[in-house]
Coordinates of C-alpha atoms in Angstrom, one line a residue:
X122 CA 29.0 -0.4 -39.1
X123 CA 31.0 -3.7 -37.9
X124 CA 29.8 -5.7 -34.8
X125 CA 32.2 -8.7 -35.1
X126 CA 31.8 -11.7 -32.5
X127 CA 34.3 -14.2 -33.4
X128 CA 32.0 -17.7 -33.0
X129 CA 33.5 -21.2 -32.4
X130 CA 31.6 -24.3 -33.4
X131 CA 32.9 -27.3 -31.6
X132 CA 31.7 -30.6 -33.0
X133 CA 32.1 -33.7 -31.0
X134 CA 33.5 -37.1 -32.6
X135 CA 31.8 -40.0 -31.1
X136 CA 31.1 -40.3 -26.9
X137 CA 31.4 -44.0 -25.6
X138 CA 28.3 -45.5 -23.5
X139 CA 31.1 -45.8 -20.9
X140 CA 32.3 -42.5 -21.3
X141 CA 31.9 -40.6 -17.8
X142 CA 30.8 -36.9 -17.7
X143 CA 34.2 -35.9 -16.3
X144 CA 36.1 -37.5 -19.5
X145 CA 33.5 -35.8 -21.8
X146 CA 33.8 -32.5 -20.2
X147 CA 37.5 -32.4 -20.4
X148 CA 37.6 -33.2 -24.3
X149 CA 34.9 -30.0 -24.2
X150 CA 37.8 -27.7 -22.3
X151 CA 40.2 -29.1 -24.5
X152 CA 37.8 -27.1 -27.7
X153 CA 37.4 -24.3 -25.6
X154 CA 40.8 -23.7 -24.9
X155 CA 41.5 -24.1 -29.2
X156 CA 38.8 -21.6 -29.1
X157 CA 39.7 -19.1 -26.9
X158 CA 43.6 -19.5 -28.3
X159 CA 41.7 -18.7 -32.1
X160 CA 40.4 -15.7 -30.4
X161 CA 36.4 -17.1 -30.3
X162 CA 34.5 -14.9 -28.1
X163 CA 32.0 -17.6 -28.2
X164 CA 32.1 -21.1 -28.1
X165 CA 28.9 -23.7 -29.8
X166 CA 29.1 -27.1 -28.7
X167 CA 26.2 -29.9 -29.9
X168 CA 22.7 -31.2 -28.3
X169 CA 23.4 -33.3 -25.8
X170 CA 27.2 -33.1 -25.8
X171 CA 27.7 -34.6 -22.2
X172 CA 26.7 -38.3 -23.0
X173 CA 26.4 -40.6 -25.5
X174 CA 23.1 -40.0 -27.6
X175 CA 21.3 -42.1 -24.9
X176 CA 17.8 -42.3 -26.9
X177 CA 19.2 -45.0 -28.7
X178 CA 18.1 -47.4 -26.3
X179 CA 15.3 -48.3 -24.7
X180 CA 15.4 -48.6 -21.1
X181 CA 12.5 -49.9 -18.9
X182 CA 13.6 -48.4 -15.5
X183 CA 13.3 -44.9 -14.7
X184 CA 16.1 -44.4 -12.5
X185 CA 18.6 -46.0 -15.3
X186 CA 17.2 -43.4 -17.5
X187 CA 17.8 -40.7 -15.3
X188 CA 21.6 -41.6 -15.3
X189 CA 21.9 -39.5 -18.1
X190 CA 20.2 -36.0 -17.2
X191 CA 21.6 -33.3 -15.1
X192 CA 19.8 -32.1 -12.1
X193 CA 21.6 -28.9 -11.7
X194 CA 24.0 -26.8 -13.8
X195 CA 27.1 -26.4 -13.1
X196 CA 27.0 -29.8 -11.2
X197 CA 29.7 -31.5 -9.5
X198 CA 31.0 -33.3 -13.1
X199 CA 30.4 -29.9 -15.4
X200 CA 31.4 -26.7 -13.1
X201 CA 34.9 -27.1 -14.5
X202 CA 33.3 -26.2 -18.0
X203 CA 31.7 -23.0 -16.3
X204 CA 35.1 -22.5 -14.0
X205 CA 37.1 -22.6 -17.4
X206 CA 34.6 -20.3 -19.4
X207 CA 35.3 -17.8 -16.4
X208 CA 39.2 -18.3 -16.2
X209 CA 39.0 -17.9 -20.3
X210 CA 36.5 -14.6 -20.3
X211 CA 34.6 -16.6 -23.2
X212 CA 30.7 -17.6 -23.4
X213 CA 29.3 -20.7 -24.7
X214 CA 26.3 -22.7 -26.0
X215 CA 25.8 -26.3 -24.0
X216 CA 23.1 -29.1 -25.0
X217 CA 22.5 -31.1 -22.7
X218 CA 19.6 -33.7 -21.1
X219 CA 17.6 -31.4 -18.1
X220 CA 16.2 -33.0 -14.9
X221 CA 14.2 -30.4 -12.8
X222 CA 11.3 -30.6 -10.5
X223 CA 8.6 -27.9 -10.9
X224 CA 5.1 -27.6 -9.2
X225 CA 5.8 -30.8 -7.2
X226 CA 6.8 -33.4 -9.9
X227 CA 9.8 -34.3 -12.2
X228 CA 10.1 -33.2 -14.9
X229 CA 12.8 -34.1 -18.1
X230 CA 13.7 -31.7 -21.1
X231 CA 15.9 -31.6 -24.3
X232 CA 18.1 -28.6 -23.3
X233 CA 20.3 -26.0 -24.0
X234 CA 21.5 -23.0 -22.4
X235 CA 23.6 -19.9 -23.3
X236 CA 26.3 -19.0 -21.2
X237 CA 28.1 -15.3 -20.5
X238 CA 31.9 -15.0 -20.6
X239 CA 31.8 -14.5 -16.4
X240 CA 30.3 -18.1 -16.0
X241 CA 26.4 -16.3 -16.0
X242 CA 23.2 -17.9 -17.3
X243 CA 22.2 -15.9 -20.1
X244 CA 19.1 -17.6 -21.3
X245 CA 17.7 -21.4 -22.1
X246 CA 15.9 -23.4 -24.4
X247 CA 14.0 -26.9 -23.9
X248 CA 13.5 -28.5 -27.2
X249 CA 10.2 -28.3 -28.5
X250 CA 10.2 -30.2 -32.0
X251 CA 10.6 -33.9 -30.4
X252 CA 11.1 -37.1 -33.4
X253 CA 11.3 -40.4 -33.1
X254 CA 8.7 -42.4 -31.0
X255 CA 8.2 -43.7 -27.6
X256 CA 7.9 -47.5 -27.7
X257 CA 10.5 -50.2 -27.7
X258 CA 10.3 -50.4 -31.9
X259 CA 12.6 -53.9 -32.1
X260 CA 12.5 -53.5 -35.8
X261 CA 14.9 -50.9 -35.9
X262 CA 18.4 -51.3 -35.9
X263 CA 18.6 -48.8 -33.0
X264 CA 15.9 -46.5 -30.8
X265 CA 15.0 -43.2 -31.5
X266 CA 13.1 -42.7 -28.5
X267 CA 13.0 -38.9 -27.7
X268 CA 9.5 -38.7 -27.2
X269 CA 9.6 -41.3 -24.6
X270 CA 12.8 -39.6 -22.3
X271 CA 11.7 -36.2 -22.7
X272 CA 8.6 -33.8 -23.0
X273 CA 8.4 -30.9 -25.0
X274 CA 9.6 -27.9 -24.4
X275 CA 7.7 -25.5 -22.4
X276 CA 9.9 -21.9 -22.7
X277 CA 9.1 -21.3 -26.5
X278 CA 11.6 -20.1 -28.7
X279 CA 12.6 -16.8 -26.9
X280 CA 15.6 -14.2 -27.4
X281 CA 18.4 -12.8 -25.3
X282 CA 20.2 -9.9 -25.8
X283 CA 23.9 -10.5 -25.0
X284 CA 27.3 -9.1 -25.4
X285 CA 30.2 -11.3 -25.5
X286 CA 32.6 -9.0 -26.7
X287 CA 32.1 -5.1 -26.7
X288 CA 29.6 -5.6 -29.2
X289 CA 25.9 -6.0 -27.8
X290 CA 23.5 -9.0 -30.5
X291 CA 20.6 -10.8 -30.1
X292 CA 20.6 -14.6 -29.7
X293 CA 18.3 -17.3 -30.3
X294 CA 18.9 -21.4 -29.5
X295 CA 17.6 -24.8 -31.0
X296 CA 18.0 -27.8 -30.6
X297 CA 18.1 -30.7 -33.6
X298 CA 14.9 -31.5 -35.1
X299 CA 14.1 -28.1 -34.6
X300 CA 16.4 -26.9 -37.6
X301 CA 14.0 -28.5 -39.7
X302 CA 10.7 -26.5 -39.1
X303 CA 10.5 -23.0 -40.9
X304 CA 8.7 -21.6 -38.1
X305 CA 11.7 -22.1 -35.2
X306 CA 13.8 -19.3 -37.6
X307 CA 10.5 -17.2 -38.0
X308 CA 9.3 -16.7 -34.2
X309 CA 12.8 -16.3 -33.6
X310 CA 13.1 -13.7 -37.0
X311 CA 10.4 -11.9 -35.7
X312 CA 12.0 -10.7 -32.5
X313 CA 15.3 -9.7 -34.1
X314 CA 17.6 -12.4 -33.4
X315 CA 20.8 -12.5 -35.2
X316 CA 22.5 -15.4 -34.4
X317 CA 21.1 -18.8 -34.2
X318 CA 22.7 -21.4 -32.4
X319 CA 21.6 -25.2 -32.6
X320 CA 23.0 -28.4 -31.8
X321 CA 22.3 -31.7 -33.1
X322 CA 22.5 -35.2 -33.3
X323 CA 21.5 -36.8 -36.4
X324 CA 21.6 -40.7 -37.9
X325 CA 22.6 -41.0 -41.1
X326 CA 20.3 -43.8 -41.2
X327 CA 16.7 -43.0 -41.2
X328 CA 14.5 -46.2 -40.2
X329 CA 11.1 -45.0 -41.4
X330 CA 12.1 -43.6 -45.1
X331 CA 15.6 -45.3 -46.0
X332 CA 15.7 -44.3 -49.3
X333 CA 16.2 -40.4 -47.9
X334 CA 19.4 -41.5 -46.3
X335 CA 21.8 -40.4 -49.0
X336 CA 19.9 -37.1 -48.3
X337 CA 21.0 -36.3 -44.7
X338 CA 24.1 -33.9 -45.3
X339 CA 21.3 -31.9 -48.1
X340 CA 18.6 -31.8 -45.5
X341 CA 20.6 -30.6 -42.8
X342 CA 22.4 -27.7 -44.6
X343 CA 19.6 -27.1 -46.5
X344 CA 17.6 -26.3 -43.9
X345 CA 20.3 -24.2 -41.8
X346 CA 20.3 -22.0 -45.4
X347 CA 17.2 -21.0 -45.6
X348 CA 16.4 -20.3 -42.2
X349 CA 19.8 -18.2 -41.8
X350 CA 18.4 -16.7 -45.4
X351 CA 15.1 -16.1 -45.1
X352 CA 15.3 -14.6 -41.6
X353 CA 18.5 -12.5 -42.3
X354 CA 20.7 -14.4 -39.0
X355 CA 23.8 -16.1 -38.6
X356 CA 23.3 -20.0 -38.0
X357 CA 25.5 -21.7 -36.2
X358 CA 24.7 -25.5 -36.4
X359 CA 27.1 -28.0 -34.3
X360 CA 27.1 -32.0 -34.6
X361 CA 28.2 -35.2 -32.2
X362 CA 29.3 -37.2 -35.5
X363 CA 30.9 -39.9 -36.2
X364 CA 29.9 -43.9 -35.6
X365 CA 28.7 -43.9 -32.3
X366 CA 28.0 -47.0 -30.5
X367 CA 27.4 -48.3 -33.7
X368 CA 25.3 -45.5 -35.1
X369 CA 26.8 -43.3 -38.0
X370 CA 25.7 -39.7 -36.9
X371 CA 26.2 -37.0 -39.6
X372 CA 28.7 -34.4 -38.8
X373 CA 29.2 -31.4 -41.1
X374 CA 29.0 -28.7 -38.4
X375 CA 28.4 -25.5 -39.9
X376 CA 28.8 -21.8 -39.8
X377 CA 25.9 -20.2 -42.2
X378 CA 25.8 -16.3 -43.1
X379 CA 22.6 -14.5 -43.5
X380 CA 22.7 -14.5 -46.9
X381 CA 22.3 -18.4 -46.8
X382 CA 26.1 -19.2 -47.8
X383 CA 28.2 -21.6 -45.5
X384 CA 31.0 -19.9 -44.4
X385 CA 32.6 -22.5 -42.7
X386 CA 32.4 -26.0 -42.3
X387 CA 33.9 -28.7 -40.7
X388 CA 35.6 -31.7 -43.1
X389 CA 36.4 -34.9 -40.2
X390 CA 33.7 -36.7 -37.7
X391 CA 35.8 -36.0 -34.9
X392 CA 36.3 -33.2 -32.0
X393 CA 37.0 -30.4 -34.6
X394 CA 36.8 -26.7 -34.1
X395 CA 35.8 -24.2 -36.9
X396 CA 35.7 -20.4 -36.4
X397 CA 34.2 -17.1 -38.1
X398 CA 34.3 -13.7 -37.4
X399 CA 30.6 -12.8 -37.8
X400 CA 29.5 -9.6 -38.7
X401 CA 26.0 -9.2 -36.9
X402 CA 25.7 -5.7 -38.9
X403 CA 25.3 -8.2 -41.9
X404 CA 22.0 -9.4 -41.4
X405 CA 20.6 -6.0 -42.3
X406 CA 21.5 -7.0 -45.6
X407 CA 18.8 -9.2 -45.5
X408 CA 16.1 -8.1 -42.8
X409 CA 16.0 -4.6 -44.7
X410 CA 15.9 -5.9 -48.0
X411 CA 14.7 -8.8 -49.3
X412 CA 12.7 -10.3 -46.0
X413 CA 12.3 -7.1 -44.7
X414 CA 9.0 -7.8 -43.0
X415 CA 6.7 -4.5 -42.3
X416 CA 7.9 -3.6 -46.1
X417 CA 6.6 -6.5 -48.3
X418 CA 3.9 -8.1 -46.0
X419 CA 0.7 -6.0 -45.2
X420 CA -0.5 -6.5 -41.8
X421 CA -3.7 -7.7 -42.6
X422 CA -2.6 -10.5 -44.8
X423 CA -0.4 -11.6 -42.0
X424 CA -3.7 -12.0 -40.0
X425 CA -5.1 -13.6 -42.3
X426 CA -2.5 -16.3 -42.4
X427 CA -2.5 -16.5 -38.7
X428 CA -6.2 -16.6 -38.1
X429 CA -6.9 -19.2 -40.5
X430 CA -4.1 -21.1 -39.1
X431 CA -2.2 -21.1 -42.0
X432 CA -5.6 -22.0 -44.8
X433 CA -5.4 -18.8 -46.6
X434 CA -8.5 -17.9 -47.9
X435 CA -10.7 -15.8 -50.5
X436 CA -11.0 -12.3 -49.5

């Protein structure tokens, strides 16, 4: 069997402080339309590729913080992204920084959402694995200060069913420091998904260990491998790179097979585009071999695992 999607994974080069949502949004329709012309049925695009990576700086007002989050999608700045998508019959991945009110209060996430190729909301994510920290740390030679900007995400790591060509998959999103944690690829493993998509932002400098810089570009790939290998999925990881208002992100966007090889890669820190056809047949190769779950794992031991909250013990 063959059910190809052709994927797109559109990395950003670096977005200016200055840079207004309609300028960002146009360099993403720029990628879209490279996309669409390469014949992507799907286009990936990074965590939050509408702004600058705004975390960088501390800010003690509220409402200057809230410059930089959305508070509905499409809005005024972005529905020519969703207009285009619909003109161009292609889906697409979008990170971006979520302002909502629920049960009476505001609320702020790290978000992503997956969109169909009619302009439809097919699913979204809120990041859950937040880094950094949440006071003004004037040590640093720039803020990381997720934790502070945004809560953690409440929607878990769920999966959507979607078809973005004739071919029907299954669909899983994550954001960033979410690529890092095994268990992001195993909830998501465990209810079938075949094709990852995550975006991310990522320093090459890393203020609390600096001797790990030089390991960056290892850590990243490394840990899009073996979650695309170990849960037998496509990975599609996509990067804001470049220096950045002075910060050196990593780029290095990424197409990974289920086998845990990278397929494709991309080789500037600028707006790039790379492209696969991915066969989502492939990741049987994987899920009904090697990591084929109900085959090499007894139930029980499972339970085990789970109940003791990961302390395996003496039977």
């Amino acid at each position: 069997m063959s059910r190809k999607i052709i994927v797109g994974a559109a990395q950003l080069g670096p977005i200016a402080r200055s840079d207004s949502r309609r300028v960002v949004v146009g360099r993403l329709i720029e990628l879209m339309r490279e996309a669409k012309a390469r014949g992507c049925d799907l286009v990936v695009y990074p965590e939050l590729a509408l702004t600058t990576f705004f975390p960088r700086w501390y800010f003690e007002a509220q409402d200057e913080v809230d410059t930089w989050f959305e508070r509905e999608l499409p809005g005024p700045d972005t529905q020519a992204l969703f207009d285009e998508a619909l003109r161009l019959s292609i889906g697409f991945y979008l990170g971006y920084a979520e302002l909502t009110e629920q049960g009476g209060r505001v609320r702020h996430f790290n978000t992503s959402v997956l969109v169909g190729k009619r302009g439809e909301l097919i699913g979204k994510y809120r990041k859950i694995h937040l880094p950094g920290h949440t006071e003004n740390e004037a040590w640093r030679p720039f803020q990381h200060l997720e934790k502070r900007y945004f809560e953690r995400g409440d929607l878990g790591f769920p999966a959507f069913q979607a078809k973005f060509n004739e071919h029907q998959g299954i669909f899983g999103m994550a954001l960033c420091n979410d690529r890092r944690w095994p268990e992001t690829y195993r909830v998501l493993g465990l209810q079938g998904v075949e094709m990852a998509l995550i975006g991310y932002n990522t320093p090459l400098h890393y203020a609390q260990v600096p001797e790990h810089d030089h390991l960056q570009a290892f850590h990243n790939h490394l840990s899009l491998q073996a979650g695309a290998y170990q849960n037998g999925m496509w990975v599609v990881g996509v990067a804001k790179a470049g220096i950045e208002e002075g910060c050196d992100l990593l780029g290095q966007s990424c197409i990974v097979a289920p086998t845990g090889e990278i397929v494709s890669m991309c080789s500037t820190v600028e707006d790039e585009l790379i492209t696969e056809s991915c066969n989502l047949d492939r990741c049987r190769e994987i899920k009904e071999n090697v990591f084929n779950f109900e085959l090499h794992r007894e139930p029980d031991t499972y339970r085990l695992i789970v109940e003791t909250k990961g302390a395996i013990k003496p039977l």
